[in-house]
Amino acid sequence: MAESDNKSANVLAQETAQLEEQLQGWREVILAGDRVLRWEKPWFPGALIGATTVVFLLIYYLDPSVLTGLSCTVMLLCLADYFVPTLALKVFGSNKWTTEQQQRFHEICNNLVKSERRVVGWWKRLCSLKEEKPKVYFASVISGLLAVAWIGQQVHNLFLTYLIGEFDFVPTVTLR
Amino acid sequence: MEYSISDHKPVIGIFTLELTKMQQTALVSLRAEGDWSADIDSMVLYQPLQLFPSSTWDWIGLYKVGFSSVSDYITYTWVKDDEVVFNDEVMQVFMSKEGIPVRGGECVLCYYSSNLRCIIGLSEPFKVQESKVAVAEGLFPERINGLDKIAGSEEF
């Protein structure tokens, strides 16, 4: 039985360890982001809302085409992926990496792995619904897409994205 | 089972109800692995005893002993989401610590099959331990001399 524990603990722990390794360069940034998302200081929510508002106002002002906007976003992500690890080392390098921080980082990676399993699971369930209950699948997918299409027509899409972005933070905090 | 009903006593009618099981025998054997508590993710071991139509919509639910309906679960986990195959026969599924009751108690696990629309496996009753973290934080009311008192709230 200890063997079975080790095996399953290994698979989950393996995935978590892999993710930890991949995100090694970003660990301080992730921890800082986690502190902000958990509203550790009272001014964090204000700063978060302010920053999101500035970003969306910028996008609204620049009004890029879809292709340009998409390419620029991906480009920014690539640049961040390249520069953040080296910059983080310079900025946070002097600070010691404590066991508490390592524990918190491990917990965050564990949660990410579990969330990824949830998302993949729901996707598989949706696909299997097509085979098992085709009428339910058809009805729910079509009505869901119709609802989204209608909302998309009624509300300015950028504003909708902004609202979703803002209220994304609320469940993150209330669930803790 | 007998049930007596009447709209004009003393006239009564006696009805006998017999409920037949949807499944006569268990198709899956379930076991809770190790010590369960709300402090750690816990493990469920299950083994199909016969071939049955499994689906990604199957779930394993944690119930209190003496539960009265399928939807009366404390928490549940999707079987295929959190599965780790140990070998060809025995499968392990992990149950997240978030859903496990902090107070503990006698619980039982059930495997619900979505294709057969019924519970096809039941584990033995087992004890879920009290959460040590919650006890340390003083979240439980203590019983002293039969009176409830919130731990740590009274200072002498």
Coordinates of C-alpha atoms in Angstrom, one line a residue:
Chain A
M1 CA 0.0 0.0 0.0
A2 CA 3.0 2.3 0.7
E3 CA 4.0 1.5 -2.9
S4 CA 0.7 2.7 -4.3
D5 CA 0.9 5.8 -2.2
N6 CA 4.4 6.5 -3.6
K7 CA 3.3 5.9 -7.1
S8 CA 0.3 8.2 -7.1
A9 CA 2.0 10.8 -4.9
N10 CA 4.8 10.6 -7.5
V11 CA 2.6 11.3 -10.5
L12 CA 1.0 14.4 -8.9
A13 CA 4.3 15.4 -7.2
Q14 CA 6.0 14.7 -10.5
E15 CA 3.8 17.1 -12.4
T16 CA 4.1 19.7 -9.6
A17 CA 7.9 19.3 -9.6
Q18 CA 8.0 19.7 -13.4
L19 CA 6.0 22.9 -13.2
E20 CA 8.2 24.2 -10.4
E21 CA 11.3 23.6 -12.5
Q22 CA 9.7 25.3 -15.6
L23 CA 8.7 28.3 -13.5
Q24 CA 12.0 28.5 -11.6
G25 CA 13.0 31.8 -13.1
W26 CA 9.6 33.4 -12.4
R27 CA 9.2 32.2 -8.8
E28 CA 9.7 35.5 -7.0
V29 CA 7.4 37.3 -9.5
I30 CA 4.8 34.6 -9.0
L31 CA 5.0 34.9 -5.2
A32 CA 4.7 38.7 -5.5
G33 CA 1.7 38.3 -7.8
D34 CA 0.2 35.9 -5.4
R35 CA 0.5 38.4 -2.6
V36 CA -1.1 41.1 -4.7
L37 CA -4.0 38.8 -5.7
R38 CA -4.6 37.8 -2.1
W39 CA -4.9 41.5 -1.1
E40 CA -2.2 41.3 1.6
K41 CA -2.0 45.0 1.8
P42 CA -5.1 47.2 1.9
W43 CA -4.0 49.3 -1.1
F44 CA -3.5 46.2 -3.4
P45 CA -7.1 46.1 -4.7
G46 CA -6.9 49.8 -5.6
A47 CA -3.6 49.3 -7.4
L48 CA -4.9 46.3 -9.2
I49 CA -8.0 48.1 -10.4
G50 CA -6.0 51.1 -11.4
A51 CA -3.4 49.1 -13.4
T52 CA -6.1 47.1 -15.2
T53 CA -8.0 50.3 -16.0
V54 CA -4.8 51.9 -17.4
V55 CA -4.1 48.9 -19.6
F56 CA -7.6 48.8 -21.0
L57 CA -7.7 52.6 -21.6
L58 CA -4.5 52.2 -23.5
I59 CA -5.9 49.4 -25.7
Y60 CA -9.1 51.5 -26.3
Y61 CA -7.0 54.6 -27.2
L62 CA -4.6 52.7 -29.6
D63 CA -7.5 50.7 -31.1
P64 CA -5.3 48.1 -32.8
S65 CA -6.6 45.6 -35.3
V66 CA -7.2 42.0 -34.0
L67 CA -4.1 40.7 -35.7
T68 CA -1.9 43.5 -34.5
G69 CA -3.2 43.3 -31.0
L70 CA -2.7 39.5 -30.9
S71 CA 0.9 39.7 -32.3
C72 CA 1.8 42.5 -29.8
T73 CA 0.4 40.5 -26.9
V74 CA 2.3 37.4 -27.9
M75 CA 5.5 39.5 -28.5
L76 CA 5.2 41.0 -25.0
L77 CA 4.8 37.5 -23.5
C78 CA 7.9 36.3 -25.3
L79 CA 9.9 39.3 -24.2
A80 CA 8.8 38.8 -20.6
D81 CA 9.6 35.1 -20.8
Y82 CA 13.1 36.0 -21.9
F83 CA 13.9 39.0 -19.7
V84 CA 12.0 38.4 -16.4
P85 CA 14.2 35.5 -15.2
T86 CA 17.4 37.5 -15.6
L87 CA 15.9 40.7 -14.2
A88 CA 14.3 38.9 -11.3
L89 CA 17.7 37.5 -10.4
K90 CA 19.2 41.1 -10.3
V91 CA 16.2 42.6 -8.4
F92 CA 15.5 39.8 -6.0
G93 CA 18.9 38.1 -6.1
S94 CA 20.0 39.5 -2.8
N95 CA 17.0 38.3 -0.9
K96 CA 17.2 34.8 0.6
W97 CA 14.7 32.2 -0.6
T98 CA 13.1 30.9 2.6
T99 CA 11.4 27.6 3.2
E100 CA 8.1 29.4 3.8
Q101 CA 8.4 30.9 0.3
Q102 CA 9.3 27.6 -1.1
Q103 CA 6.3 26.0 0.5
R104 CA 4.0 28.7 -0.8
F105 CA 5.5 28.4 -4.3
H106 CA 5.0 24.6 -4.1
E107 CA 1.4 25.1 -3.1
I108 CA 0.8 27.5 -6.0
C109 CA 2.3 25.0 -8.5
N110 CA 0.2 22.2 -7.0
N111 CA -3.0 24.4 -7.4
L112 CA -2.0 25.1 -11.0
V113 CA -1.6 21.4 -11.7
K114 CA -4.9 20.6 -10.1
S115 CA -6.6 23.4 -12.1
E116 CA -5.1 22.2 -15.3
R117 CA -6.5 18.7 -14.5
R118 CA -10.0 20.3 -13.9
V119 CA -9.9 22.2 -17.2
V120 CA -8.8 19.1 -19.2
G121 CA -11.3 17.0 -17.4
W122 CA -14.2 19.4 -18.2
W123 CA -13.1 19.5 -21.9
K124 CA -13.0 15.6 -22.0
R125 CA -16.5 15.6 -20.3
L126 CA -17.9 18.0 -22.9
C127 CA -16.5 15.9 -25.7
S128 CA -17.9 12.6 -24.2
L129 CA -21.3 14.3 -23.8
K130 CA -21.5 14.5 -27.5
E131 CA -21.4 10.6 -27.7
E132 CA -23.4 9.9 -24.6
K133 CA -26.2 12.4 -24.6
P134 CA -26.1 14.1 -28.1
K135 CA -29.4 16.0 -27.6
V136 CA -28.3 17.5 -24.3
Y137 CA -24.9 18.4 -25.8
F138 CA -26.4 20.0 -28.9
A139 CA -29.0 22.0 -26.9
S140 CA -26.5 23.3 -24.3
V141 CA -23.7 24.1 -26.7
I142 CA -26.0 25.9 -29.2
S143 CA -27.9 27.9 -26.5
G144 CA -24.6 28.8 -24.7
L145 CA -23.1 30.1 -27.9
L146 CA -26.3 32.0 -28.8
A147 CA -26.3 33.6 -25.5
V148 CA -22.6 34.7 -25.8
A149 CA -23.3 36.0 -29.4
W150 CA -26.2 38.0 -28.1
I151 CA -24.3 39.5 -25.2
G152 CA -21.4 40.2 -27.5
Q153 CA -23.7 42.2 -29.7
Q154 CA -25.3 44.2 -26.9
V155 CA -22.2 45.2 -24.9
H156 CA -19.0 46.8 -26.2
N157 CA -16.6 43.8 -26.3
L158 CA -13.6 45.6 -24.8
F159 CA -15.7 46.9 -21.9
L160 CA -16.9 43.3 -21.4
T161 CA -13.4 42.0 -21.3
Y162 CA -12.5 44.8 -18.8
L163 CA -15.4 43.9 -16.5
I164 CA -14.5 40.2 -16.7
G165 CA -10.9 41.1 -15.9
E166 CA -11.9 43.2 -12.8
F167 CA -14.3 40.7 -11.4
D168 CA -11.9 37.8 -11.9
F169 CA -10.0 39.0 -8.8
V170 CA -13.1 38.7 -6.6
P171 CA -13.5 34.9 -6.7
T172 CA -9.7 34.5 -6.2
V173 CA -10.0 36.3 -2.9
T174 CA -13.4 35.0 -1.7
L175 CA -12.3 31.4 -2.3
R176 CA -9.4 31.7 0.0
Chain B
M1 CA -42.5 -2.0 4.5
E2 CA -46.0 -1.0 5.4
Y3 CA -47.8 2.3 5.1
S4 CA -51.3 3.0 6.3
I5 CA -53.4 5.7 4.6
S6 CA -57.0 6.7 4.8
D7 CA -59.3 9.7 4.1
H8 CA -62.1 8.2 6.3
K9 CA -60.9 6.5 9.4
P10 CA -61.5 3.9 10.7
V11 CA -61.3 2.6 7.1
I12 CA -57.7 1.9 6.3
G13 CA -55.8 0.3 3.5
I14 CA -52.5 -1.5 3.9
F15 CA -49.9 -1.1 1.2
T16 CA -46.7 -3.0 1.0
L17 CA -43.8 -1.3 -0.8
E18 CA -40.8 -3.3 -2.1
L19 CA -37.9 -1.4 -3.6
T20 CA -35.7 -3.4 -6.0
K21 CA -32.0 -2.5 -6.3
M22 CA -30.9 -1.1 -9.6
Q23 CA -27.8 -3.2 -9.3
Q24 CA -27.9 -6.5 -7.4
T25 CA -24.1 -6.7 -6.8
A26 CA -21.4 -4.1 -6.5
L27 CA -19.6 -3.5 -9.8
V28 CA -16.7 -1.6 -8.2
S29 CA -14.9 -2.1 -4.9
L30 CA -13.9 1.1 -3.2
R31 CA -11.5 1.7 -0.3
A32 CA -10.3 4.8 1.4
E33 CA -6.5 4.8 1.5
G34 CA -4.5 5.9 4.6
D35 CA -5.6 8.5 7.2
W36 CA -8.2 11.0 6.0
S37 CA -8.4 14.5 7.3
A38 CA -9.0 18.0 6.0
D39 CA -5.3 18.8 6.3
I40 CA -4.1 16.7 3.3
D41 CA -5.4 15.5 -0.1
S42 CA -6.7 12.0 0.4
M43 CA -6.6 8.9 -1.8
V44 CA -9.4 6.6 -2.9
L45 CA -8.5 3.1 -4.3
Y46 CA -11.1 1.5 -6.6
Q47 CA -11.2 -1.7 -8.5
P48 CA -13.8 -2.7 -11.1
L49 CA -15.2 -6.1 -10.2
Q50 CA -17.0 -6.6 -13.5
L51 CA -16.9 -4.8 -16.8
F52 CA -19.2 -1.8 -16.7
P53 CA -19.7 1.1 -19.0
S54 CA -17.4 3.7 -17.5
S55 CA -17.6 7.3 -18.5
T56 CA -15.8 10.6 -17.8
W57 CA -19.0 11.7 -16.0
D58 CA -18.6 9.1 -13.3
W59 CA -17.8 10.5 -9.8
I60 CA -16.9 9.3 -6.4
G61 CA -18.8 11.0 -3.5
L62 CA -17.9 11.2 0.1
Y63 CA -21.1 10.7 2.2
K64 CA -21.9 10.7 5.9
V65 CA -22.8 7.3 7.2
G66 CA -26.6 7.0 7.0
F67 CA -27.0 9.3 4.0
S68 CA -30.5 9.3 2.4
S69 CA -29.9 10.2 -1.2
V70 CA -27.4 10.3 -4.0
S71 CA -27.2 14.1 -4.0
D72 CA -26.6 14.2 -0.3
Y73 CA -22.8 14.1 -0.6
I74 CA -20.3 16.1 1.5
T75 CA -18.0 16.4 -1.5
Y76 CA -17.2 14.6 -4.7
T77 CA -14.5 14.1 -7.2
W78 CA -14.6 13.2 -10.9
V79 CA -13.1 9.8 -11.4
K80 CA -11.3 10.4 -14.6
D81 CA -10.0 13.9 -13.7
D82 CA -8.0 12.9 -10.7
E83 CA -7.1 9.3 -11.6
V84 CA -3.7 7.7 -11.4
V85 CA -3.5 4.2 -12.8
F86 CA -1.6 2.0 -10.3
N87 CA -1.8 -1.1 -12.4
D88 CA -4.3 -2.6 -14.8
E89 CA -6.8 -3.4 -12.0
V90 CA -6.5 -1.0 -9.1
M91 CA -7.0 2.7 -9.8
Q92 CA -6.3 5.6 -7.4
V93 CA -8.2 8.8 -7.3
F94 CA -7.3 11.8 -5.1
M95 CA -9.8 13.8 -3.3
S96 CA -8.9 17.5 -2.7
K97 CA -8.6 18.5 1.0
E98 CA -10.8 21.5 0.4
G99 CA -14.0 19.4 0.4
I100 CA -13.2 17.1 3.3
P101 CA -15.1 18.0 6.4
V102 CA -13.0 19.8 9.0
R103 CA -14.8 18.2 11.9
G104 CA -14.3 14.7 10.6
G105 CA -16.8 11.9 11.4
E106 CA -17.8 8.5 10.1
C107 CA -18.0 8.6 6.3
V108 CA -18.5 6.3 3.4
L109 CA -17.4 6.5 -0.3
C110 CA -19.7 5.8 -3.2
Y111 CA -18.9 5.3 -6.9
Y112 CA -21.7 6.8 -9.1
S113 CA -21.9 5.6 -12.6
S114 CA -23.4 8.1 -15.1
N115 CA -24.3 5.6 -17.7
L116 CA -26.1 3.3 -15.3
R117 CA -27.4 6.2 -13.3
C118 CA -26.9 4.7 -9.9
I119 CA -24.3 3.9 -7.3
I120 CA -22.4 0.8 -8.3
G121 CA -19.9 0.7 -5.5
L122 CA -19.8 1.4 -1.7
S123 CA -16.9 1.4 0.6
E124 CA -16.7 0.3 4.2
P125 CA -17.4 3.1 6.7
F126 CA -14.2 4.8 7.9
K127 CA -13.3 7.6 10.2
V128 CA -12.2 11.0 8.9
Q129 CA -10.0 12.7 11.5
E130 CA -10.6 16.2 12.8
S131 CA -8.4 18.8 11.1
K132 CA -5.4 19.5 13.3
V133 CA -5.0 22.9 11.7
A134 CA -8.5 23.9 12.5
V135 CA -8.1 22.7 16.1
A136 CA -4.9 24.7 16.5
E137 CA -6.7 27.8 15.2
G138 CA -9.4 27.3 17.8
L139 CA -12.2 27.0 15.3
F140 CA -14.2 24.4 17.2
P141 CA -16.5 25.1 20.1
E142 CA -15.6 23.1 23.1
R143 CA -18.0 21.3 25.3
I144 CA -17.4 21.9 29.0
N145 CA -19.9 20.6 31.5
G146 CA -22.4 20.2 28.7
L147 CA -22.2 23.9 27.7
D148 CA -20.8 25.0 24.4
K149 CA -18.0 27.5 24.5
I150 CA -15.8 28.8 21.7
A151 CA -12.3 27.7 22.4
G152 CA -9.9 30.6 23.2
S153 CA -12.6 33.3 23.4
E154 CA -12.9 33.3 27.2
E155 CA -10.1 34.8 29.2
F156 CA -9.7 34.5 32.9

